Every structure is written in C-alpha cells, then in structure tokens.
Short mmCIF file of C-alpha atoms and ligand atoms in Angstrom, two decimals:
data_model
loop_
_atom_site.label_atom_id
_atom_site.label_comp_id
_atom_site.label_asym_id
_atom_site.label_seq_id
_atom_site.Cartn_x
_atom_site.Cartn_y
_atom_site.Cartn_z
CA UNK C 26 0.00 0.00 0.00
CA UNK C 27 1.07 3.59 -0.66
CA UNK C 28 -0.46 6.88 0.39
CA UNK C 29 -2.22 8.85 -2.33
CA UNK C 30 -3.23 12.49 -1.87
CA UNK C 31 -7.04 12.51 -1.92
CA UNK C 32 -7.64 15.93 -0.40
CA UNK C 33 -5.94 19.28 0.09
CA UNK C 34 -6.73 22.29 2.25
CA UNK C 35 -5.02 25.56 3.03
CA UNK C 36 -5.49 28.66 5.11
CA UNK C 37 -3.93 32.11 4.79
CA UNK C 38 -4.70 34.75 7.43
CA UNK C 39 -6.62 37.76 6.07
CA UNK C 40 -4.18 40.56 6.95
CA UNK C 41 -1.90 41.47 4.06
CA UNK C 42 1.48 43.13 4.38
CA UNK C 43 2.58 44.61 1.07
CA UNK C 44 6.06 45.66 0.03
CA UNK C 45 4.94 49.27 0.34
CA UNK C 46 3.84 48.60 3.93
CA UNK C 47 7.29 47.12 4.63
CA UNK C 48 9.03 50.14 3.14
CA UNK C 49 7.48 52.18 5.97
CA UNK C 50 8.99 49.81 8.56
CA UNK C 51 12.54 49.26 7.22
CA UNK C 52 14.70 50.87 4.55
CA UNK C 53 13.55 48.97 1.49
CA UNK C 54 11.32 49.36 -1.55
CA UNK C 55 8.76 47.44 -3.59
CA UNK C 56 11.23 47.53 -6.49
CA UNK C 57 14.10 45.97 -4.48
CA UNK C 58 11.95 43.22 -2.95
CA UNK C 59 10.22 42.37 -6.23
CA UNK C 60 13.46 42.25 -8.20
CA UNK C 61 15.41 40.17 -5.63
CA UNK C 62 12.65 37.83 -4.47
CA UNK C 63 9.50 38.04 -6.63
CA UNK C 64 7.43 38.72 -3.50
CA UNK C 65 4.74 41.44 -3.62
CA UNK C 66 2.79 40.69 -0.44
CA UNK C 67 2.54 38.19 2.42
CA UNK C 68 -0.23 37.18 4.84
CA UNK C 69 0.42 37.95 8.51
CA UNK C 70 -1.38 36.18 11.37
CA UNK C 71 -2.72 38.23 14.27
CA UNK C 72 -1.38 35.80 16.89
CA UNK C 73 -4.79 35.70 18.58
CA UNK C 74 -7.32 34.10 16.24
CA UNK C 75 -4.60 32.89 13.89
CA UNK C 76 -1.53 31.09 15.20
CA UNK C 77 0.32 28.08 13.82
CA UNK C 78 -2.01 25.68 15.64
CA UNK C 79 -5.29 27.40 14.74
CA UNK C 80 -4.30 27.95 11.11
CA UNK C 81 -3.39 24.24 10.97
CA UNK C 82 -6.89 23.39 12.25
CA UNK C 83 -8.59 25.60 9.64
CA UNK C 84 -6.53 24.11 6.80
CA UNK C 85 -7.17 20.58 8.11
CA UNK C 86 -10.95 21.09 8.20
CA UNK C 87 -10.81 22.30 4.60
CA UNK C 88 -8.67 19.30 3.57
CA UNK C 89 -11.03 16.79 5.22
CA UNK C 90 -13.96 18.40 3.41
CA UNK C 91 -12.04 18.37 0.13
CA UNK C 92 -11.25 14.66 0.57
CA UNK C 93 -14.88 13.89 1.40
CA UNK C 94 -13.89 11.55 4.23
CA UNK C 95 -15.45 11.01 7.61
CA UNK C 96 -12.98 12.23 10.30
CA UNK C 97 -13.33 8.86 12.04
CA UNK C 98 -11.37 7.34 9.13
CA UNK C 99 -8.25 9.31 10.12
CA UNK C 100 -5.80 7.12 12.05
CA UNK C 101 -2.71 9.37 11.98
CA UNK C 102 -1.91 13.09 11.99
CA UNK C 103 1.66 14.34 11.53
CA UNK C 104 2.27 18.08 11.60
CA UNK C 105 5.37 20.07 10.66
CA UNK C 106 6.12 23.47 12.14
CA UNK C 107 9.17 25.47 13.11
CA UNK C 108 7.04 28.17 14.68
CA UNK C 109 4.50 26.43 16.94
CA UNK C 110 2.60 28.59 19.44
CA UNK C 111 2.59 25.72 21.95
CA UNK C 112 5.52 23.66 23.19
CA UNK C 113 2.90 21.02 23.87
CA UNK C 114 0.43 19.62 23.05
CA UNK C 115 1.58 19.09 19.49
CA UNK C 116 -0.08 20.89 16.60
CA UNK C 117 -1.18 17.42 15.42
CA UNK C 118 -3.15 17.01 18.67
CA UNK C 119 -4.79 20.43 18.20
CA UNK C 120 -5.79 19.36 14.68
CA UNK C 121 -7.17 16.06 15.95
CA UNK C 122 -9.46 17.90 18.33
CA UNK C 123 -10.61 20.35 15.64
CA UNK C 124 -11.46 17.75 13.02
CA UNK C 125 -12.89 15.25 15.53
CA UNK C 126 -10.61 12.27 14.98
CA UNK C 127 -10.25 11.27 18.62
CA UNK C 128 -7.97 8.31 19.28
CA UNK C 129 -5.69 8.52 16.25
CA UNK C 130 -1.90 8.81 16.55
CA UNK C 131 -0.61 12.41 16.58
CA UNK C 132 2.85 13.96 16.64
CA UNK C 133 4.86 16.83 15.17
CA UNK C 134 8.14 16.86 13.27
CA UNK C 135 10.60 19.70 12.86
CA UNK C 136 12.87 19.85 9.86
CA UNK C 137 12.61 23.61 9.22
CA UNK C 138 11.21 24.41 5.76
CA UNK C 139 11.34 20.80 4.51
CA UNK C 140 9.25 19.84 7.55
CA UNK C 141 6.19 19.04 5.43
CA UNK C 142 8.32 16.80 3.19
CA UNK C 143 9.61 15.02 6.32
CA UNK C 144 6.04 14.67 7.63
CA UNK C 145 4.83 13.34 4.26
CA UNK C 146 7.58 10.70 4.18
CA UNK C 147 6.95 9.74 7.81
CA UNK C 148 3.27 9.19 7.01
CA UNK C 149 4.20 7.16 3.92
CA UNK C 150 6.37 4.96 6.16
CA UNK C 151 3.36 4.30 8.41
CA UNK C 152 1.16 3.54 5.41
CA UNK C 153 3.66 1.30 3.64
CA UNK C 154 4.26 -0.69 6.85
CA UNK C 155 0.50 -1.20 7.26
CA UNK C 156 0.19 1.09 10.29
CA UNK C 157 -2.03 3.77 8.75
CA UNK C 158 -4.82 3.81 6.19
CA UNK C 159 -5.80 7.47 6.22
CA UNK C 160 -3.62 10.32 7.49
CA UNK C 161 -3.29 14.09 7.58
CA UNK C 162 0.03 15.72 6.69
CA UNK C 163 0.09 19.25 8.08
CA UNK C 164 2.43 22.21 7.53
CA UNK C 165 1.69 25.34 9.59
CA UNK C 166 3.83 28.38 10.26
CA UNK C 167 3.72 31.78 11.88
CA UNK C 168 7.16 33.02 10.84
CA UNK C 169 6.08 36.59 11.54
CA UNK C 170 6.43 35.81 15.25
CA UNK C 171 10.12 34.93 14.90
CA UNK C 172 11.59 37.28 12.31
CA UNK C 173 13.49 40.38 13.31
CA UNK C 174 11.26 43.17 11.96
CA UNK C 175 14.28 45.50 11.98
CA UNK C 176 16.34 43.22 9.72
CA UNK C 177 15.44 44.13 6.16
CA UNK C 178 17.45 41.17 4.84
CA UNK C 179 15.03 38.64 6.37
CA UNK C 180 11.72 40.28 7.34
CA UNK C 181 10.78 40.93 3.72
CA UNK C 182 10.78 37.22 2.89
CA UNK C 183 8.36 35.52 5.23
CA UNK C 184 4.62 35.05 5.53
CA UNK C 185 2.20 32.96 7.61
CA UNK C 186 -0.19 30.17 6.66
CA UNK C 187 -1.00 26.47 6.73
CA UNK C 188 -1.56 23.64 4.27
CA UNK C 189 -2.75 20.07 4.72
CA UNK C 190 -2.88 16.95 2.57
CA UNK C 191 -5.04 13.90 3.22
CA UNK C 192 -3.23 10.68 2.33
CA UNK C 193 -5.18 7.48 1.82
CA UNK C 194 -3.64 4.00 1.55
CA UNK C 195 -4.23 2.57 -1.93
CA UNK C 196 -3.01 -0.42 -3.89
CA UNK C 197 -1.64 -0.24 -7.46
CA UNK C 198 0.05 3.12 -6.92
CA UNK C 199 3.83 3.65 -7.17
CA UNK C 200 5.57 3.26 -3.80
CA UNK C 201 6.91 6.38 -2.13
CA UNK C 202 9.96 7.75 -3.95
CA UNK C 203 12.05 10.24 -2.04
CA UNK C 204 15.45 11.41 -0.83
CA UNK C 205 16.03 13.45 2.35
CA UNK C 206 19.35 14.98 3.40
CA UNK C 207 20.92 17.18 6.07
CA UNK C 208 24.26 18.85 6.64
CA UNK C 209 24.48 20.19 10.18
CA UNK C 210 28.05 21.41 9.79
CA UNK C 211 26.74 23.97 7.27
CA UNK C 212 23.80 24.98 9.47
CA UNK C 213 25.14 28.20 11.04
CA UNK C 214 23.83 30.36 8.18
CA UNK C 215 20.22 29.79 9.27
CA UNK C 216 19.06 29.41 12.86
CA UNK C 217 16.57 30.57 15.45
CA UNK C 218 16.93 30.12 19.21
CA UNK C 219 14.09 29.57 21.65
CA UNK C 220 13.50 32.28 24.22
CA UNK C 221 13.90 30.47 27.54
CA UNK C 222 17.60 30.12 28.13
CA UNK C 223 18.08 31.61 31.64
CA UNK C 224 21.87 31.31 31.63
CA UNK C 225 22.01 33.64 28.68
CA UNK C 226 19.34 36.19 29.63
CA UNK C 227 21.93 38.80 30.76
CA UNK C 228 24.11 38.44 27.69
CA UNK C 229 24.28 41.55 25.56
CA UNK C 230 22.05 41.27 22.51
CA UNK C 231 20.51 38.01 23.72
CA UNK C 232 16.89 38.94 23.05
CA UNK C 233 17.79 40.11 19.55
CA UNK C 234 19.64 36.89 18.85
CA UNK C 235 16.48 34.93 19.58
CA UNK C 236 15.03 36.23 16.35
CA UNK C 237 15.68 34.28 13.20
CA UNK C 238 19.21 34.66 11.85
CA UNK C 239 19.78 34.14 8.15
CA UNK C 240 22.86 34.77 6.03
CA UNK C 241 20.79 35.17 2.86
CA UNK C 242 23.53 34.87 0.29
CA UNK C 243 24.86 31.62 1.79
CA UNK C 244 21.36 30.12 1.92
CA UNK C 245 20.80 31.22 -1.66
CA UNK C 246 23.98 29.43 -2.84
CA UNK C 247 23.07 26.31 -0.89
CA UNK C 248 19.62 26.20 -2.48
CA UNK C 249 20.64 26.77 -6.09
CA UNK C 250 23.37 24.12 -5.80
CA UNK C 251 21.76 21.37 -3.74
CA UNK C 252 18.18 21.50 -5.02
CA UNK C 253 18.95 20.75 -8.69
CA UNK C 254 21.57 18.15 -7.65
CA UNK C 255 18.96 16.45 -5.47
CA UNK C 256 16.34 16.39 -8.21
CA UNK C 257 18.84 14.83 -10.63
CA UNK C 258 19.82 12.28 -7.96
CA UNK C 259 16.12 11.49 -7.40
CA UNK C 260 15.54 10.92 -11.12
CA UNK C 261 18.57 8.61 -11.31
CA UNK C 262 17.59 6.69 -8.18
CA UNK C 263 14.04 6.03 -9.40
CA UNK C 264 14.74 5.96 -13.15
CA UNK C 265 12.46 8.71 -14.43
CA UNK C 266 13.06 11.36 -17.06
CA UNK C 267 12.84 15.00 -15.96
CA UNK C 268 11.17 15.79 -19.29
CA UNK C 269 8.22 13.57 -18.24
CA UNK C 270 7.62 15.55 -15.03
CA UNK C 271 4.57 17.82 -15.32
CA UNK C 272 5.41 20.14 -12.44
CA UNK C 273 8.34 20.87 -10.16
CA UNK C 274 6.71 22.19 -6.98
CA UNK C 275 9.55 23.93 -5.16
CA UNK C 276 9.54 25.45 -1.71
CA UNK C 277 8.49 29.06 -2.28
CA UNK C 278 11.53 30.82 -0.84
CA UNK C 279 12.66 33.14 -3.61
CA UNK C 280 11.59 33.43 -7.24
CA UNK C 281 15.24 33.77 -8.28
CA UNK C 282 16.07 30.43 -6.63
CA UNK C 283 13.23 28.78 -8.57
CA UNK C 284 14.39 30.38 -11.83
CA UNK C 285 17.97 29.22 -11.20
CA UNK C 286 16.81 25.63 -10.55
CA UNK C 287 14.74 25.68 -13.75
CA UNK C 288 17.82 26.80 -15.69
CA UNK C 289 20.17 24.25 -14.10
CA UNK C 290 17.74 21.42 -14.83
CA UNK C 291 17.13 22.75 -18.35
CA UNK C 292 13.39 22.59 -17.72
CA UNK C 293 10.95 25.36 -18.78
CA UNK C 294 9.92 27.79 -16.07
CA UNK C 295 6.23 27.06 -16.88
CA UNK C 296 6.76 23.70 -15.15
CA UNK C 297 7.65 25.54 -11.89
CA UNK C 298 4.40 26.86 -10.39
CA UNK C 299 4.77 29.86 -8.09
CA UNK C 300 2.59 31.72 -5.65
CA UNK C 301 5.43 33.39 -3.74
CA UNK C 302 4.36 36.78 -5.07
CA UNK C 303 1.19 36.54 -2.96
CA UNK C 304 2.32 34.50 0.04
CA UNK C 305 6.02 35.10 0.66
CA UNK C 306 7.95 32.20 2.17
CA UNK C 307 5.64 30.20 4.45
CA UNK C 308 8.31 27.62 5.30
CA UNK C 309 6.88 24.14 5.86
CA UNK C 310 3.42 25.26 4.72
CA UNK C 311 4.53 26.45 1.28
CA UNK C 312 4.25 23.19 -0.69
CA UNK C 313 0.76 22.10 0.47
CA UNK C 314 -0.55 25.68 0.07
CA UNK C 315 0.72 25.71 -3.52
CA UNK C 316 -0.60 22.20 -4.27
CA UNK C 317 -4.04 23.27 -3.06
CA UNK C 318 -3.94 26.35 -5.29
CA UNK C 319 -2.97 24.15 -8.26
CA UNK C 320 -5.84 21.79 -7.52
CA UNK C 321 -8.32 24.66 -7.34
CA UNK C 322 -7.21 26.19 -10.64
CA UNK C 323 -7.22 22.86 -12.47
CA UNK C 324 -3.48 22.33 -12.94
CA UNK C 325 -3.32 19.39 -10.53
CA UNK C 326 -5.33 16.52 -11.95
CA UNK C 327 -5.09 12.77 -11.28
CA UNK C 328 -2.04 11.16 -12.87
CA UNK C 329 0.04 14.35 -13.02
CA UNK C 330 3.71 13.63 -12.33
CA UNK C 331 5.07 15.94 -9.68
CA UNK C 332 8.47 16.49 -8.11
CA UNK C 333 8.23 18.46 -4.88
CA UNK C 334 11.27 19.65 -3.04
CA UNK C 335 12.17 21.86 -0.13
CA UNK C 336 15.26 23.19 1.66
CA UNK C 337 15.99 25.14 4.80
CA UNK C 338 17.48 25.33 8.29
CA UNK C 339 19.61 22.47 9.50
CA UNK C 340 20.67 22.59 6.79
CA UNK C 341 18.06 20.15 5.50
CA UNK C 342 16.69 19.37 2.07
CA UNK C 343 14.47 16.72 0.53
CA UNK C 344 12.55 15.81 -2.61
CA UNK C 345 9.78 13.44 -3.70
CA UNK C 346 8.56 12.15 -7.04
CA UNK C 347 4.82 11.46 -6.91
CA UNK C 348 1.96 10.68 -9.18
CA UNK C 349 -1.00 12.76 -8.09
N1 ACO N 14 15.90 46.30 0.80
C1 ACO N 14 16.92 47.01 0.26
N2 ACO N 14 18.21 46.63 0.34
C2 ACO N 14 18.47 45.48 0.98
C3 ACO N 14 17.46 44.68 1.56
C4 ACO N 14 16.14 45.15 1.44
N3 ACO N 14 15.10 44.46 1.94
N4 ACO N 14 18.03 43.59 2.10
C5 ACO N 14 19.35 43.70 1.89
N5 ACO N 14 19.62 44.84 1.21
C6 ACO N 14 20.91 45.35 0.76
C7 ACO N 14 22.06 44.80 1.58
O1 ACO N 14 22.26 45.57 2.75
C8 ACO N 14 23.19 44.90 0.61
O2 ACO N 14 23.66 46.24 0.59
P1 ACO N 14 25.22 46.57 0.46
O3 ACO N 14 25.62 46.00 -0.87
O4 ACO N 14 25.26 48.05 0.54
O5 ACO N 14 25.87 45.84 1.61
C9 ACO N 14 22.55 44.61 -0.73
O6 ACO N 14 21.15 44.86 -0.56
C10 ACO N 14 22.76 43.19 -1.20
O7 ACO N 14 22.45 42.31 -0.11
P2 ACO N 14 22.46 40.76 -0.26
O8 ACO N 14 22.07 40.16 1.04
O9 ACO N 14 23.74 40.34 -0.82
O10 ACO N 14 21.28 40.60 -1.33
P3 ACO N 14 20.85 39.34 -2.13
O11 ACO N 14 20.83 39.64 -3.56
O12 ACO N 14 21.60 38.11 -1.69
O13 ACO N 14 19.32 39.16 -1.69
C11 ACO N 14 18.05 37.76 -0.21
C12 ACO N 14 19.02 38.93 -0.33
C13 ACO N 14 16.76 38.14 -0.92
C14 ACO N 14 17.78 37.49 1.26
C15 ACO N 14 18.67 36.52 -0.90
O14 ACO N 14 19.99 36.33 -0.46
C16 ACO N 14 17.90 35.27 -0.65
O15 ACO N 14 16.75 35.12 -1.03
N6 ACO N 14 18.54 34.26 -0.04
C17 ACO N 14 17.91 32.99 0.22
C18 ACO N 14 17.13 33.11 1.46
C19 ACO N 14 16.14 31.97 1.55
O16 ACO N 14 15.71 31.39 0.57
N7 ACO N 14 15.78 31.65 2.75
C20 ACO N 14 14.78 30.71 2.93
C21 ACO N 14 15.29 29.34 3.20
S1 ACO N 14 15.13 28.97 4.81
C22 ACO N 14 13.60 29.15 5.26
O17 ACO N 14 12.72 29.12 4.44
C23 ACO N 14 13.37 29.35 6.74
#
C-alpha cells in the first residue's frame, strides 16, 4: 500500500502586508523586494485568532472536506512546524481535536522548511508498513512571530499560513519515492533560538539573537546548488526522465532560486508553479498551500507527475517524485 493524496486544504490569514507597507517599517522598496525575491505581499497572522495551531486546524478542516472523508477514518496526523505557538500539546493534537478524529496517533516533526516533506515521508512509512490507512500531513507556520522586523534582509521574505494533505492507503500506486538529506556542519547560516535560556538572559544582545538569523547569500547558494543536484539524484535513483515531469513544486523561498533551478535542470519555467508573489515564504506550509492552489485552478489533476522539493534550516533538504 502507498499513500495517495485525496484531499488538500489551506489557510492564509486575512491581513496582508505589502512591500509598500514594509518600506514604511525598514529601509527597502517594492522595487528591491520584487526584483530580488518576486514577493509582492505576504499574509500575517494576528497571533490571537490565527496562530500556527489554529491555522493548521482551519486548513485541516478544509482538507477533510475536500477529501470527502469522515474524520473517524483518520488514524494518523503528523504536523510540521518550526514556529508552533505551543511547546505542547503538538499541533497534530490540536488538529485532531478540531477535526474530531479522537484516538488517532498524533505527533509533530521539525525539519525547518522541509518539515512538510519530512512529515509526508513519515506518514508514507506508516502507510507502507501497514500502520495507517488514512492520514493528515500538516504544515503550519507563523514566521512573523520569529523574524526580526528591523532586519530588512530577512523580514521581507516571510509570511504565515498552513496547508494540509489527506493521504489514503491505496493499492496499485507507485511506492513512495524520495530522498532526504541534512548537513548540520553547514547549518550556522540559518538558525533561530528559543527564548527560555536563563543562563544567557543577561548576555548583551541576547533577546535580539532569539530572532531568526539568516545569512541570505549563503542560503541562496546552498539552495541553487543542492536543489537541482537532489532532483537529478532522485531521477537517477528512481529511473524517471525529468522531461516527463509535469510540475516541479519547489519550496516558495525566492523566485530567483526557482528560476535558477529551472535553468540548471534545463526545464521550462512554466513547469515551476509559483505563488510566492502573494504568500512570501511560508516555510513548511509552502508546498501544500501551492498544491491546493494548483488543484483549485485545475493544474493538478489525477495522474500528473510531480516532483516536490524543499530546503531550509539544518541545513536540510528533501525531494519526492509522486503521481497525483
Ligand atoms: N531592501 C533594500 N536593500 C536590501 C534589503 C532590502 N530588503 N536587504 C538587503 N539589502 C541590501 C544589503 O544591505 C546589501 O547592501 P550593500 O551591498 O550596501 O551591503 C545589498 O542589498 C545586497 O544584499 P544581499 O544580502 O547580498 O542581497 P541578495 O541579492 O543576496 O538578496 C536575499 C538577499 C533576498 C535574502 C537573498 O539572499 C535570498 O533570497 N537568499 C535565500 C534566502 C532563503 O531562501 N531563505 C529561505 C530558506 S530557509 C527558510 O525558508 C526558513
């Protein structure tokens, strides 16, 4: 048995922060942000009604409706988030309560932006070993709570939101095809500390250092090198031709990264769907949010061959080849 995506749901909080809004907060401009990143606006959660856990619940309810399943069928929920509003319970438990799937297994994973990819592959492991028949794979992030709003190099990139896929165990579907990697020794260019570290509270600049730190140029180089190499490795491992892939659904981090990957793979940019202009980088939520958008506008239809791939803090990166 393999998990097949039978439903998708997403949620973006209503408040929009445009590039012009940002230019009133830090020294930047719509022109600079658009040219360097492709981003025009991002959705920002209020932290009251909308937090990582509540956005996850809203996206999950939409996904369950889209799949047309009864919540009692769900036997597993795995959520990915780097920006949870609760240390515990897990976001997966919050989702279980919201959708009404009492009793099923629930836990969260953290692999920074590729967290949803990690969650997807974890769920596939449960399904392929016969331990799950119907599962939710959740990505939910409130990056706006962790970025340094005085650092123009990072605050322009991120947005909030959640996306969820429903996976159902089916026969006669290709088994899960993926590669996941990490390189911790290269991880210093992207990190975010948690707040409660009493031994360090008096250290100069400590509070500031608890915001996300990102050396953008280094992350950029990592992404444009490792992502195409990983996709080529994936195609060689599983023996498929990149020309036969309908869509390369990349983590929406920067339009220029996506363009560079398209060039390096010698694949037309039309095969690289993007919504980064409207959402910014929503970390582990970006792939399911984009998949849902593609389903709604008719691009994602049964049988479509998709490579999805993500990269981020750790450093971590991963890719899958699926048939929708
Ligand atoms: N507005 C105007 N100027 C800016 C801004 C801004 N928002 N940000 C930086 N600059 C300035 C810099 O100060 C610098 O000025 P200087 O030359 O006088 O020193 C100049 O622009 C160039 O700065 P760089 O950082 O070199 O600009 P770059 O072209 O690399 O673009 C960016 C920066 C957009 C962050 C890019 O490096 C990037 O996208 N990197 C990848 C980041 C990423 O994908 N992260 C996500 C993965 S991890 C995750 O999702 C959690």
